[in-house]
mmCIF file of C-alpha atoms and ligand atoms in Angstrom:
data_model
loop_
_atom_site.group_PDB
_atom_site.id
_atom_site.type_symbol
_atom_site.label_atom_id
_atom_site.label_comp_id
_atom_site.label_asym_id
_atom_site.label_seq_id
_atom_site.Cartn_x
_atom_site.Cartn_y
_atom_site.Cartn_z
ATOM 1 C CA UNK A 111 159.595 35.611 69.793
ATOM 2 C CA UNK A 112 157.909 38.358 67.579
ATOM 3 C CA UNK A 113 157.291 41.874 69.402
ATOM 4 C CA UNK A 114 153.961 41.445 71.279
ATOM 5 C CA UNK A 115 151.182 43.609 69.169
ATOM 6 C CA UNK A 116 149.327 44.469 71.471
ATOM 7 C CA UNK A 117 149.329 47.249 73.233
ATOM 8 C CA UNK A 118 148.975 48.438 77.809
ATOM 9 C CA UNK A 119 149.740 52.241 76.892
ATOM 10 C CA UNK A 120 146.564 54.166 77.142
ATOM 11 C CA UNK A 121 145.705 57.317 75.076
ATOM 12 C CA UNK A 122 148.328 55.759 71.835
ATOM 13 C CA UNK A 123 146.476 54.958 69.171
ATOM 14 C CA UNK A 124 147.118 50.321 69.194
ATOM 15 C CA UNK A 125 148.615 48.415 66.367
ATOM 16 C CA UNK A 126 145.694 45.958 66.697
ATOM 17 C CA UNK A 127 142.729 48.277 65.988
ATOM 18 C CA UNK A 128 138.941 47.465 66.078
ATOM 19 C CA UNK A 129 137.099 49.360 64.062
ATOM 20 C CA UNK A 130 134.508 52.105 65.518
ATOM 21 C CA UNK A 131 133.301 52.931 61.571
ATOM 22 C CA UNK A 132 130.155 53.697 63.165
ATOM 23 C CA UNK A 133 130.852 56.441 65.733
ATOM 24 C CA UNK A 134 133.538 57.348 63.652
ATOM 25 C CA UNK A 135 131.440 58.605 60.602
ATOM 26 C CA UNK A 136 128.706 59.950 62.503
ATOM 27 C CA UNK A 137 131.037 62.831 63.824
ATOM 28 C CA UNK A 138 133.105 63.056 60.516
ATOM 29 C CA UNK A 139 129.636 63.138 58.528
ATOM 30 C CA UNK A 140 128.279 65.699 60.892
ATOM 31 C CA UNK A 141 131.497 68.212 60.904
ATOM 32 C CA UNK A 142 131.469 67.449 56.919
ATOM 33 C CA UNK A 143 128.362 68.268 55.640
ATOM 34 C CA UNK A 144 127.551 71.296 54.464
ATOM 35 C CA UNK A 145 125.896 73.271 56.351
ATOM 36 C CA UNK A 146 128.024 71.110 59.249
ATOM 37 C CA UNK A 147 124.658 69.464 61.183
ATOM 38 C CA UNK A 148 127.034 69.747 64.770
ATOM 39 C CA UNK A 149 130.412 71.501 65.063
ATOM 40 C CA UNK A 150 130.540 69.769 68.782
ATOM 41 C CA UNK A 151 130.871 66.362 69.882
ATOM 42 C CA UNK A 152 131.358 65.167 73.697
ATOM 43 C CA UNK A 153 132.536 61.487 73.688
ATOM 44 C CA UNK A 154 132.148 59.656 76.999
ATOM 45 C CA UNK A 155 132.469 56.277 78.366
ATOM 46 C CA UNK A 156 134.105 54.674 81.445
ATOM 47 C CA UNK A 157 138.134 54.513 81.635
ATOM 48 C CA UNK A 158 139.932 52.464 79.095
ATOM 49 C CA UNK A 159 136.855 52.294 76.730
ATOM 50 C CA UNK A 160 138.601 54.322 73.911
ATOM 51 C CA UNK A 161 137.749 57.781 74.300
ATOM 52 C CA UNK A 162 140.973 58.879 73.151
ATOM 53 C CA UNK A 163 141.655 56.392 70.500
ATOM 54 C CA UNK A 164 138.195 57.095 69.062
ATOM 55 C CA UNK A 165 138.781 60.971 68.965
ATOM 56 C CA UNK A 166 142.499 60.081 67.194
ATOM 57 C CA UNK A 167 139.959 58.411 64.519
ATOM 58 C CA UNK A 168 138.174 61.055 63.389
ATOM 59 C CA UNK A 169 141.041 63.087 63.726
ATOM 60 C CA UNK A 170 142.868 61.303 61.508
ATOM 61 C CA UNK A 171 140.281 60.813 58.946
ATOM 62 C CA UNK A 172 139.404 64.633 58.933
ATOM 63 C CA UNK A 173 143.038 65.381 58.515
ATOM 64 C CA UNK A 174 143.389 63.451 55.326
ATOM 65 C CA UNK A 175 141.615 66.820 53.688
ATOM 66 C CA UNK A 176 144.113 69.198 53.946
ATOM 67 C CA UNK A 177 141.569 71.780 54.385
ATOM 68 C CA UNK A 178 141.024 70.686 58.224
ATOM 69 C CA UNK A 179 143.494 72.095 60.580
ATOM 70 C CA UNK A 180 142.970 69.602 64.021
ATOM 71 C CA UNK A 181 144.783 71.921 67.340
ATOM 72 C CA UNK A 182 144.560 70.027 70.360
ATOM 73 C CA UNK A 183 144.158 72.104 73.540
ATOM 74 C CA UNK A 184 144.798 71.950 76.892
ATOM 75 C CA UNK A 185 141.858 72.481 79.512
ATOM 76 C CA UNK A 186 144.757 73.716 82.301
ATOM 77 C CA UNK A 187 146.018 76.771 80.142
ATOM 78 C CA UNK A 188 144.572 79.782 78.663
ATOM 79 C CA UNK A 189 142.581 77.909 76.216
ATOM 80 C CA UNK A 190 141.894 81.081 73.895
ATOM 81 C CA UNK A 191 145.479 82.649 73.806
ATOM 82 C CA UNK A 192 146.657 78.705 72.921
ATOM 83 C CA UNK A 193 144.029 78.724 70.032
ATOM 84 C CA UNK A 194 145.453 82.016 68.526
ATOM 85 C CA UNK A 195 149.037 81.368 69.101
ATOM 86 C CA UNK A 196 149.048 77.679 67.656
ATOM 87 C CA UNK A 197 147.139 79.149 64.736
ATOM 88 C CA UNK A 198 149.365 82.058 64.268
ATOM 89 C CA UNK A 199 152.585 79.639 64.675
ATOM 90 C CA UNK A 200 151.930 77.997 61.115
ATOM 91 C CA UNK A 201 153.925 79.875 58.410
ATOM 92 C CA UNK A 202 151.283 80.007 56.212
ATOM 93 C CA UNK A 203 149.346 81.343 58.550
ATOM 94 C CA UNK A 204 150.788 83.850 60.056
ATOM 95 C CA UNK A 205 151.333 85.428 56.500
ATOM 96 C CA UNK A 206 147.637 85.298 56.014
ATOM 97 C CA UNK A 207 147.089 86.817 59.534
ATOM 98 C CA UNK A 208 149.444 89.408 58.664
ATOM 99 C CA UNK A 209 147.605 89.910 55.156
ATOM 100 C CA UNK A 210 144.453 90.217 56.186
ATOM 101 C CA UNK A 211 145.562 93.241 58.585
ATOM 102 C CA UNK A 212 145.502 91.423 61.719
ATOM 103 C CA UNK A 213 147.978 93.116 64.274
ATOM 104 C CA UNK A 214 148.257 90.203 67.235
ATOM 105 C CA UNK A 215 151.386 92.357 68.439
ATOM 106 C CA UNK A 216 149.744 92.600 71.893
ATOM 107 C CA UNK A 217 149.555 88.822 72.719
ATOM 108 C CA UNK A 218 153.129 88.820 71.442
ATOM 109 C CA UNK A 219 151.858 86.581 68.225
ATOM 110 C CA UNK A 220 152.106 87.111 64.484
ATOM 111 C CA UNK A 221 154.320 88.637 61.897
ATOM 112 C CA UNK A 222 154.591 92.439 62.279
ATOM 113 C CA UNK A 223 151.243 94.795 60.965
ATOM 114 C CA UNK A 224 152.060 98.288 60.029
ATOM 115 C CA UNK A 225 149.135 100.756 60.491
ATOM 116 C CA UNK A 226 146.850 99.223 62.194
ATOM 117 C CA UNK A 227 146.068 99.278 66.021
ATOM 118 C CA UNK A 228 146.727 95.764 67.561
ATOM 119 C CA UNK A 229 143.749 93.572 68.812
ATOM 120 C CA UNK A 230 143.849 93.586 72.561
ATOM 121 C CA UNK A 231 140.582 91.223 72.685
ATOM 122 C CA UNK A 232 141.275 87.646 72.199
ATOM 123 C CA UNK A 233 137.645 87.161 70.944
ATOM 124 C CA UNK A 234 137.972 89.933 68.752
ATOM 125 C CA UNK A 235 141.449 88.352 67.354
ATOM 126 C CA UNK A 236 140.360 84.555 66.971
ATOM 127 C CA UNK A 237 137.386 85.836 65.119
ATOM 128 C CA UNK A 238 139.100 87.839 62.745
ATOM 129 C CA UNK A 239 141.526 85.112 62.369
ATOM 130 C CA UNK A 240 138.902 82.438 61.748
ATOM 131 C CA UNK A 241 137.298 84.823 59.470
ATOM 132 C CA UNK A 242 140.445 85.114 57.475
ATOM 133 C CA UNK A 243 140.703 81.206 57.152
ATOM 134 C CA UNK A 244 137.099 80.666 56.427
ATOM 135 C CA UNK A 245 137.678 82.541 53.062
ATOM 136 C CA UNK A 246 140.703 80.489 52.427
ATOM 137 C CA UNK A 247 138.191 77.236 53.258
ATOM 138 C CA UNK A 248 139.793 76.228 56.118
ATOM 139 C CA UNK A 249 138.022 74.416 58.815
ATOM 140 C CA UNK A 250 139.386 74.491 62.750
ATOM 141 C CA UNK A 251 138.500 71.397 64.818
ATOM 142 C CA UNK A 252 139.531 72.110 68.391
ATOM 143 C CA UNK A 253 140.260 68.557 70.663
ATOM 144 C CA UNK A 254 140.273 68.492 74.612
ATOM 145 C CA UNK A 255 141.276 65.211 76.137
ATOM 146 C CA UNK A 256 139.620 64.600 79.562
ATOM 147 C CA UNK A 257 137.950 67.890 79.571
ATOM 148 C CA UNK A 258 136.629 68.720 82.987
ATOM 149 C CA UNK A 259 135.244 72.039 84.253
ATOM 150 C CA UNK A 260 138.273 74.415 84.449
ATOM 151 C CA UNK A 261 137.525 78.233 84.561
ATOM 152 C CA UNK A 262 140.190 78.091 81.374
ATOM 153 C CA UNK A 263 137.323 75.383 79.887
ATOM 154 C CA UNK A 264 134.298 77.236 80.753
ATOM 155 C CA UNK A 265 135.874 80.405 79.392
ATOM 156 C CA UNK A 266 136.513 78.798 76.353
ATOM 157 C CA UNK A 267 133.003 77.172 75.850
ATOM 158 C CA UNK A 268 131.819 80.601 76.322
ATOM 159 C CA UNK A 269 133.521 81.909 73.809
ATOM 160 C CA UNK A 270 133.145 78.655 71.576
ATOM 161 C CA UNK A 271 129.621 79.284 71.793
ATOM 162 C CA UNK A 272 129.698 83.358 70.659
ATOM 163 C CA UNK A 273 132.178 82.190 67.465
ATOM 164 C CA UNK A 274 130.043 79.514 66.311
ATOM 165 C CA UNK A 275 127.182 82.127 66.222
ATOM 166 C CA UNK A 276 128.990 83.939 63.444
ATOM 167 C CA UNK A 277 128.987 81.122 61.201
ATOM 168 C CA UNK A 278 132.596 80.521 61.258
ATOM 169 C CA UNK A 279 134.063 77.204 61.110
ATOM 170 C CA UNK A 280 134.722 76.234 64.246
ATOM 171 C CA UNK A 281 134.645 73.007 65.671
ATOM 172 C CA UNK A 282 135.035 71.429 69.223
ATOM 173 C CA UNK A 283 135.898 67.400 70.153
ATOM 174 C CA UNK A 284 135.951 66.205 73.150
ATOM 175 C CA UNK A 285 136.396 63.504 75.907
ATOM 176 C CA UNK A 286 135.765 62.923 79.123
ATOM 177 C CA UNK A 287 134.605 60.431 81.888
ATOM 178 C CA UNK A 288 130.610 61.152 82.552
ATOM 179 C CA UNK A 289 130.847 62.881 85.646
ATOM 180 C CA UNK A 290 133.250 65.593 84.388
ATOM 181 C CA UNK A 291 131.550 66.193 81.028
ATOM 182 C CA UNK A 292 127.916 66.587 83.147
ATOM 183 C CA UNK A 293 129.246 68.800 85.609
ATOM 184 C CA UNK A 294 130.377 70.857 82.427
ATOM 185 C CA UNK A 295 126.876 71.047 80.585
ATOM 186 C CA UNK A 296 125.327 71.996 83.696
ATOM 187 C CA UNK A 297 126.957 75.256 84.156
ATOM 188 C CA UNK A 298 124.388 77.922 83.468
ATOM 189 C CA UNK A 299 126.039 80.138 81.198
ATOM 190 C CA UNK A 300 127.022 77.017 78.730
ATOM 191 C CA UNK A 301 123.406 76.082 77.584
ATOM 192 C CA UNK A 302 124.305 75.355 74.507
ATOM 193 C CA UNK A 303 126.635 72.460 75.924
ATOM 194 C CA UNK A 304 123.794 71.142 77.416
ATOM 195 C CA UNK A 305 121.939 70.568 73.841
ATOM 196 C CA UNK A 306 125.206 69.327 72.048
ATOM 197 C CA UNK A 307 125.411 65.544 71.267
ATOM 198 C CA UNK A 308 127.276 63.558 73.349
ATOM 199 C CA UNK A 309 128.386 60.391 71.606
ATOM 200 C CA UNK A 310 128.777 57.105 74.391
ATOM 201 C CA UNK A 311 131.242 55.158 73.827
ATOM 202 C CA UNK A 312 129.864 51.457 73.498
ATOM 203 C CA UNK A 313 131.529 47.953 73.570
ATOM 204 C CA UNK A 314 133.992 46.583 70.476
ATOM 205 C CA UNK A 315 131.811 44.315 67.941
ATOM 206 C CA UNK A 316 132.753 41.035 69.641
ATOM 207 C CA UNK A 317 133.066 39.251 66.159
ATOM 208 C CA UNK A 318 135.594 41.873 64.887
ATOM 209 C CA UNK A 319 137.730 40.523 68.573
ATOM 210 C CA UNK A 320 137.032 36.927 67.868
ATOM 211 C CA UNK A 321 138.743 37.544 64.207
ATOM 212 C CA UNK A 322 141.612 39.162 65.500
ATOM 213 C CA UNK A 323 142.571 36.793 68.301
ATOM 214 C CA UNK A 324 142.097 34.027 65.584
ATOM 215 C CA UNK A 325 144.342 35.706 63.173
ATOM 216 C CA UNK A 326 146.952 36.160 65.443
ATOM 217 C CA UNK A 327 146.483 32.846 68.142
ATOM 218 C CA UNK A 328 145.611 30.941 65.283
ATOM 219 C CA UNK A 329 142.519 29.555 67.366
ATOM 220 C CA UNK A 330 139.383 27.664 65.736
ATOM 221 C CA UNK A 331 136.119 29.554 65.584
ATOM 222 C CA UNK A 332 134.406 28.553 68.600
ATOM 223 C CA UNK A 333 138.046 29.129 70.532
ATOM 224 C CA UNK A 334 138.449 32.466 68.983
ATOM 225 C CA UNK A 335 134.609 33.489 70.012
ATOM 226 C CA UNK A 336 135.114 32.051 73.793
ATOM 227 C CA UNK A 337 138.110 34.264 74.182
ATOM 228 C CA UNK A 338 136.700 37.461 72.728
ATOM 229 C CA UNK A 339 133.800 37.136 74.988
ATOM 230 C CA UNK A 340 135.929 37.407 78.017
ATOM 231 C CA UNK A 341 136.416 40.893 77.415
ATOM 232 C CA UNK A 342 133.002 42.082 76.672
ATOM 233 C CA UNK A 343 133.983 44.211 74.195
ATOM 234 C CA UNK A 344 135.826 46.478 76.328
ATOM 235 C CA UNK A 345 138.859 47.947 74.880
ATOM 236 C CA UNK A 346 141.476 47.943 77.001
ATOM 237 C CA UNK A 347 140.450 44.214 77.888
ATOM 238 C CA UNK A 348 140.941 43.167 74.574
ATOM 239 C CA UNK A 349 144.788 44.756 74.631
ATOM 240 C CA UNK A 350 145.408 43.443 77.940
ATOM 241 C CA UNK A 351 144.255 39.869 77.259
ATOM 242 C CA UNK A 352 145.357 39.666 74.048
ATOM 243 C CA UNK A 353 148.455 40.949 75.746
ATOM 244 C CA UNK A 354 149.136 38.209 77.856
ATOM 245 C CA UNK A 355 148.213 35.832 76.143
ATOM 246 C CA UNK A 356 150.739 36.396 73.345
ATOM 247 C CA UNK A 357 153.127 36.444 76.456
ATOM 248 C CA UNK A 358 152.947 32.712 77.678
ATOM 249 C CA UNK A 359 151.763 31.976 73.865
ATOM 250 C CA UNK A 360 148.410 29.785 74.842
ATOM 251 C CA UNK A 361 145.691 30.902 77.203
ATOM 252 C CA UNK A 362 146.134 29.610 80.152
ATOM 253 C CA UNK A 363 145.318 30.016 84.125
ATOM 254 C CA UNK A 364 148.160 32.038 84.798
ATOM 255 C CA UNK A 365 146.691 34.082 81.457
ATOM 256 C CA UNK A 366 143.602 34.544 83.157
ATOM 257 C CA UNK A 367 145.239 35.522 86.431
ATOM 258 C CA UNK A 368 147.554 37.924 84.916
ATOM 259 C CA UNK A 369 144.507 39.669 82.792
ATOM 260 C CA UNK A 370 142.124 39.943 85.917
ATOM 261 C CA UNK A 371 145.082 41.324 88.025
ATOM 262 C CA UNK A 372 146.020 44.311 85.211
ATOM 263 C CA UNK A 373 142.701 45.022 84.488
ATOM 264 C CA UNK A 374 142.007 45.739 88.294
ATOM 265 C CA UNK A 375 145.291 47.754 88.737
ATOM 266 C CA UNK A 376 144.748 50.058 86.054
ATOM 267 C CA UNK A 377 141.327 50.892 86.293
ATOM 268 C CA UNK A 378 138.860 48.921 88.505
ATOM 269 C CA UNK A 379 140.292 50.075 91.783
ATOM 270 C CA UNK A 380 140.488 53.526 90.261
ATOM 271 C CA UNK A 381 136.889 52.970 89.307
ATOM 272 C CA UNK A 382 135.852 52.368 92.931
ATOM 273 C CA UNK A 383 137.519 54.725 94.532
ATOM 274 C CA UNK A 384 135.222 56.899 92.396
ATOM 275 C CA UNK A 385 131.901 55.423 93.474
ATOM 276 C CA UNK A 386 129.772 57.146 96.202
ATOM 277 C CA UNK A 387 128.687 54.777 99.360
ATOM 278 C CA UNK A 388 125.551 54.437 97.165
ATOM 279 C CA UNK A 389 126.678 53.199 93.986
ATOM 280 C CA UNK A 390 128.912 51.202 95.540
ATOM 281 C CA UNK A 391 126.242 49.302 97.975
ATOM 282 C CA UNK A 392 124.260 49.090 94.329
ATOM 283 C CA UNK A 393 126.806 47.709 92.529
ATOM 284 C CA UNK A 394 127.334 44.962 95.504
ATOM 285 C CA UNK A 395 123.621 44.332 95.181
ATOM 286 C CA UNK A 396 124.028 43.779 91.373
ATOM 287 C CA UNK A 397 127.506 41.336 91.955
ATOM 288 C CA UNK A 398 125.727 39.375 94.212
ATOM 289 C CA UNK A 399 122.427 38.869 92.230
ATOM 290 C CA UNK A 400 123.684 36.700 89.654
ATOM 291 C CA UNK A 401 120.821 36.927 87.020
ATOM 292 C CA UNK A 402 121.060 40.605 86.727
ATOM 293 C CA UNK A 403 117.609 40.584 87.777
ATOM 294 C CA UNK A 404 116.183 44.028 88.796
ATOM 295 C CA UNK A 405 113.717 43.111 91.331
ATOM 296 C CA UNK A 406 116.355 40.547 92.468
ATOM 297 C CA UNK A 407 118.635 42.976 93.422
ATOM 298 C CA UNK A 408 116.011 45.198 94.841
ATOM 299 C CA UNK A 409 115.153 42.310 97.456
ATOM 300 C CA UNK A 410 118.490 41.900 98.326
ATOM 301 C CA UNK A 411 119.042 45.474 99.181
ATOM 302 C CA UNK A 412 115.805 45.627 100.442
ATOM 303 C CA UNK A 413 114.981 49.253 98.384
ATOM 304 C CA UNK A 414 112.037 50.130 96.484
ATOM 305 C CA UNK A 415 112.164 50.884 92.463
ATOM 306 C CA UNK A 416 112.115 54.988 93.233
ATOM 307 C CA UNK A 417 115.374 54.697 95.031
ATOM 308 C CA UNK A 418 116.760 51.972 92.759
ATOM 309 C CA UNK A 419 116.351 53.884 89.835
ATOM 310 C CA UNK A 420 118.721 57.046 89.852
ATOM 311 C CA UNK A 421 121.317 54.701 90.425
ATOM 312 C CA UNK A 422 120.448 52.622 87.920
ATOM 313 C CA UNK A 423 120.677 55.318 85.792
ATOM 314 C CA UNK A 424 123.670 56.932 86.633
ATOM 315 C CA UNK A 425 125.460 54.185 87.063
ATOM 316 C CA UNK A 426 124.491 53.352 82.910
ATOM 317 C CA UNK A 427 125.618 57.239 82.143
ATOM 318 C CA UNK A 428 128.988 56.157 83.536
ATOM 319 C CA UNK A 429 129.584 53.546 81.210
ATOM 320 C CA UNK A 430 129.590 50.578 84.164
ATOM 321 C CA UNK A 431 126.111 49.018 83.725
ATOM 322 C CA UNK A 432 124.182 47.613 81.292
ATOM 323 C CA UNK A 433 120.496 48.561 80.902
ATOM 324 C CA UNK A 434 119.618 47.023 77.495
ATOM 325 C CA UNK A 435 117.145 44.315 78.481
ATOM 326 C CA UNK A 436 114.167 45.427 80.468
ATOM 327 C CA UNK A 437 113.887 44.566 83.901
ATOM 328 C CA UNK A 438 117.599 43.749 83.972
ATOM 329 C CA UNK A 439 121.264 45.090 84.268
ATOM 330 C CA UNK A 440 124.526 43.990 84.218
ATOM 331 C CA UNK A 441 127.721 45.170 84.291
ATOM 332 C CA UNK A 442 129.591 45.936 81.456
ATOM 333 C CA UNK A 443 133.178 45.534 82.412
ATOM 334 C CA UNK A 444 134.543 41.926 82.379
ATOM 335 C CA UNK A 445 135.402 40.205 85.733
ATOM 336 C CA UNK A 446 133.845 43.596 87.405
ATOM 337 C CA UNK A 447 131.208 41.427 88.924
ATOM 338 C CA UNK A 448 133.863 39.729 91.101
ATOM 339 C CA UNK A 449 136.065 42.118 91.500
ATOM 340 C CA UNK A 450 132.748 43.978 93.573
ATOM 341 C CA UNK A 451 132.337 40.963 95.494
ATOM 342 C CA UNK A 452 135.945 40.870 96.553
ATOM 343 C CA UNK A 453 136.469 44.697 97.603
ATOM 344 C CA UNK A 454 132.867 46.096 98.758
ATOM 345 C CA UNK A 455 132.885 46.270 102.970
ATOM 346 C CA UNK A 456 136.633 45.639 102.416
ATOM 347 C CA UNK A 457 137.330 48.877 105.121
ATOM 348 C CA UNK A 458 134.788 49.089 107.235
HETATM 349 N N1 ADP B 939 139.129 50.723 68.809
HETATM 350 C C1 ADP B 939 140.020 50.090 69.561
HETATM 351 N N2 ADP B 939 140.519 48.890 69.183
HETATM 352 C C2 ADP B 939 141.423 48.257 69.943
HETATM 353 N N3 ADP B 939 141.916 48.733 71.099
HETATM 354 C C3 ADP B 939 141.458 49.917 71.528
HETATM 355 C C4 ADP B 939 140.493 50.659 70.789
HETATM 356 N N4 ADP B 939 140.234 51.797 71.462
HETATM 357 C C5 ADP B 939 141.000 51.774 72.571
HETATM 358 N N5 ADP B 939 141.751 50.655 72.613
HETATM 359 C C6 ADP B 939 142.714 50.297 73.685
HETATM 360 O O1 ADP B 939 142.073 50.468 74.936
HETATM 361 C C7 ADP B 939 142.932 51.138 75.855
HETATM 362 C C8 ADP B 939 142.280 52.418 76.328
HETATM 363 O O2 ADP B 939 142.057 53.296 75.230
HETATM 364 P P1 ADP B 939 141.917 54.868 75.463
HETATM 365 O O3 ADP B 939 141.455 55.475 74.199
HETATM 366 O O4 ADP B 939 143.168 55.384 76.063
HETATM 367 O O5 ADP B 939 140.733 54.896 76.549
HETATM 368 P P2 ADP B 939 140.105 56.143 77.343
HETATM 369 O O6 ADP B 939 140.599 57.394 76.678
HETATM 370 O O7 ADP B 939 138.626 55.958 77.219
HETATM 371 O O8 ADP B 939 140.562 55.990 78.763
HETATM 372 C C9 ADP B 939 144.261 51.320 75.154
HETATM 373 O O9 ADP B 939 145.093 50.227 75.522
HETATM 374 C C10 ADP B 939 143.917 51.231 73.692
HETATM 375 O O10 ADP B 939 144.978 50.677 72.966
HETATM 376 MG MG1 MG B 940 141.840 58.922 77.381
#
């Protein structure tokens, strides 16, 4: 049998790839133009929606000029002695560094700088540095991966903010699940983070699916279109059932077994553990109100709209619920809806 194609591993960019042209371009076009519109992005979405593949996109695609230079940082280190040293490790640049008079002797970086004092600010040093590559037309896109509010994270932002302010071309990507990215833009001294766009992730185009599981299950139309609804257009439900599917080669029960059993080991239990008492007993109401009805659901918890609400809300910020049609929600990971039924009251 052929190697499977698809793809369990989270964070690795698949083999079988939907497109996200869409959300794609809108942060290329926005880093691109000139003046850049945005040099920050925050992408969020619930896990296994393709925050990390989508940010490996645009990576990619910006990386194709040569004039972008993508450093991917680390919110658990010293984010601002990373930037410089990871800037100052490239050949090239370390010559320009070293050219431009720029003595990073005292964070033990760079080539040697005769005459001149070294920089013992690392503001001071990143924006001379940046400086230097701005008139050589390069363009610095910083990435953080599951950022989450880290003194090393905050400092950065901080200092993101004060570089961008001096026109140099700076740029910041990154992911994270709702909670963590919110608790970020509401620190005080990062207002800035609170304006910046944040880009939510939203389901694969369930035609795009359908024509891949056809292509490679060699399914009719209607077949191909009744298995890529099962996922809902969630990513990693597409790589899991495609997945097993190409394991036993048809779709069958144990397919369907297999796919609801992976799907809650790797991130619905996660998921849950997650939820407060609250969004949990909301989420129940929503399993066990089949038409997704709002006032439904309301009834059976018994709550008025004023308490209903901030759930409702939050629980569409994370990713988990759809809100799209008035006066309804549902949820917008596949099998979820059971899953809830099965494990709410489970310890009490
Ligand atoms: N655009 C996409 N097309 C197909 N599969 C995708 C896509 N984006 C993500 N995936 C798959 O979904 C899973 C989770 O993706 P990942 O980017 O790691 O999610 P997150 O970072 O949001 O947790 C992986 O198995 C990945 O292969
Ligand atoms: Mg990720």
């Amino acid at each position: 049998m052929a190697q499977n194609p698809y793809s369990l591993i989270f964070g690795k960019e698949p083999a079988q790839l939907i497109s996200r042209a869409g959300q794609t371009a809108e942060i290329t076009n926005a880093f691109r133009s000139e003046p850049p519109t945005h040099q920050i992005f925050m992408i969020t979405g619930v896990r296994g929606s393709g925050k990390t593949v989508l940010m490996t996109e645009v990576t990619k695609q910006l990386k194709k000029d040569h004039d972008w230079i993508v450093i991917e940082l680390n919110p658990d280190r010293d984010m601002l002695v990373s930037l410089a040293s990871k800037l100052s490790s490239e050949n090239a640049f370390a010559a320009l560094f070293q050219k431009s008079n720029i003595n990073l002797s005292f964070f033990g970086l760079g080539l040697e700088v005769n005459n001149t004092a070294p920089i013992t600010d690392i503001e001071t040093a990143l924006s001379k540095m940046l400086k230097a590559l701005q008139r050589h037309g390069k363009k610095i896109l910083v990435t953080v991966d599951e950022a989450v509010s880290t003194p090393a994270m905050r400092e950065f932002a901080s200092a993101f903010q004060i570089l961008i302010r001096q026109d140099l071309p700076l740029f910041l990507l990154m992911t994270g699940l709702y909670d963590n990215i919110n608790k970020l833009q509401n620190e005080k001294t990062l207002t800035f983070l609170y304006r910046a766009p944040k880009i939510e992730i939203r389901p694969l185009n369930i035609g795009t699916i359908a024509a891949n599981y056809k292509r490679n299950f060699h399914l009719n139309d209607p077949e191909a279109l009744d298995m890529a609804k099962k996922t809902r257009g969630y990513s990693f439900a597409f790589q899991v059932l495609g997945y097993f599917t190409w394991e036993h080669g048809v779709l069958n029960e144990e397919v369907l077994a297999d796919y609801k059993l992976y799907l809650e080991e790797y991130v619905y239990e996660k998921i849950w553990s997650e939820l407060s008492e609250n969004d949990r007993k909301l989420a129940y109401g929503i399993a066990s109100a089949p038409s997704g009805q709002i006032s439904e659901i309301r009834d059976f918890l018994n709550i008025e709209t004023n308490q209903f609400n901030p759930y409702r809300k939050r629980l569409i910020k994370k990713g988990l619920l759809n809100g799209d049609t008035h006066g309804y929600v549902f949820f917008t990971l596949p099998l979820f809806n059971q899953f809830v039924l099965e494990n709410y009251g489970l310890y009490e």
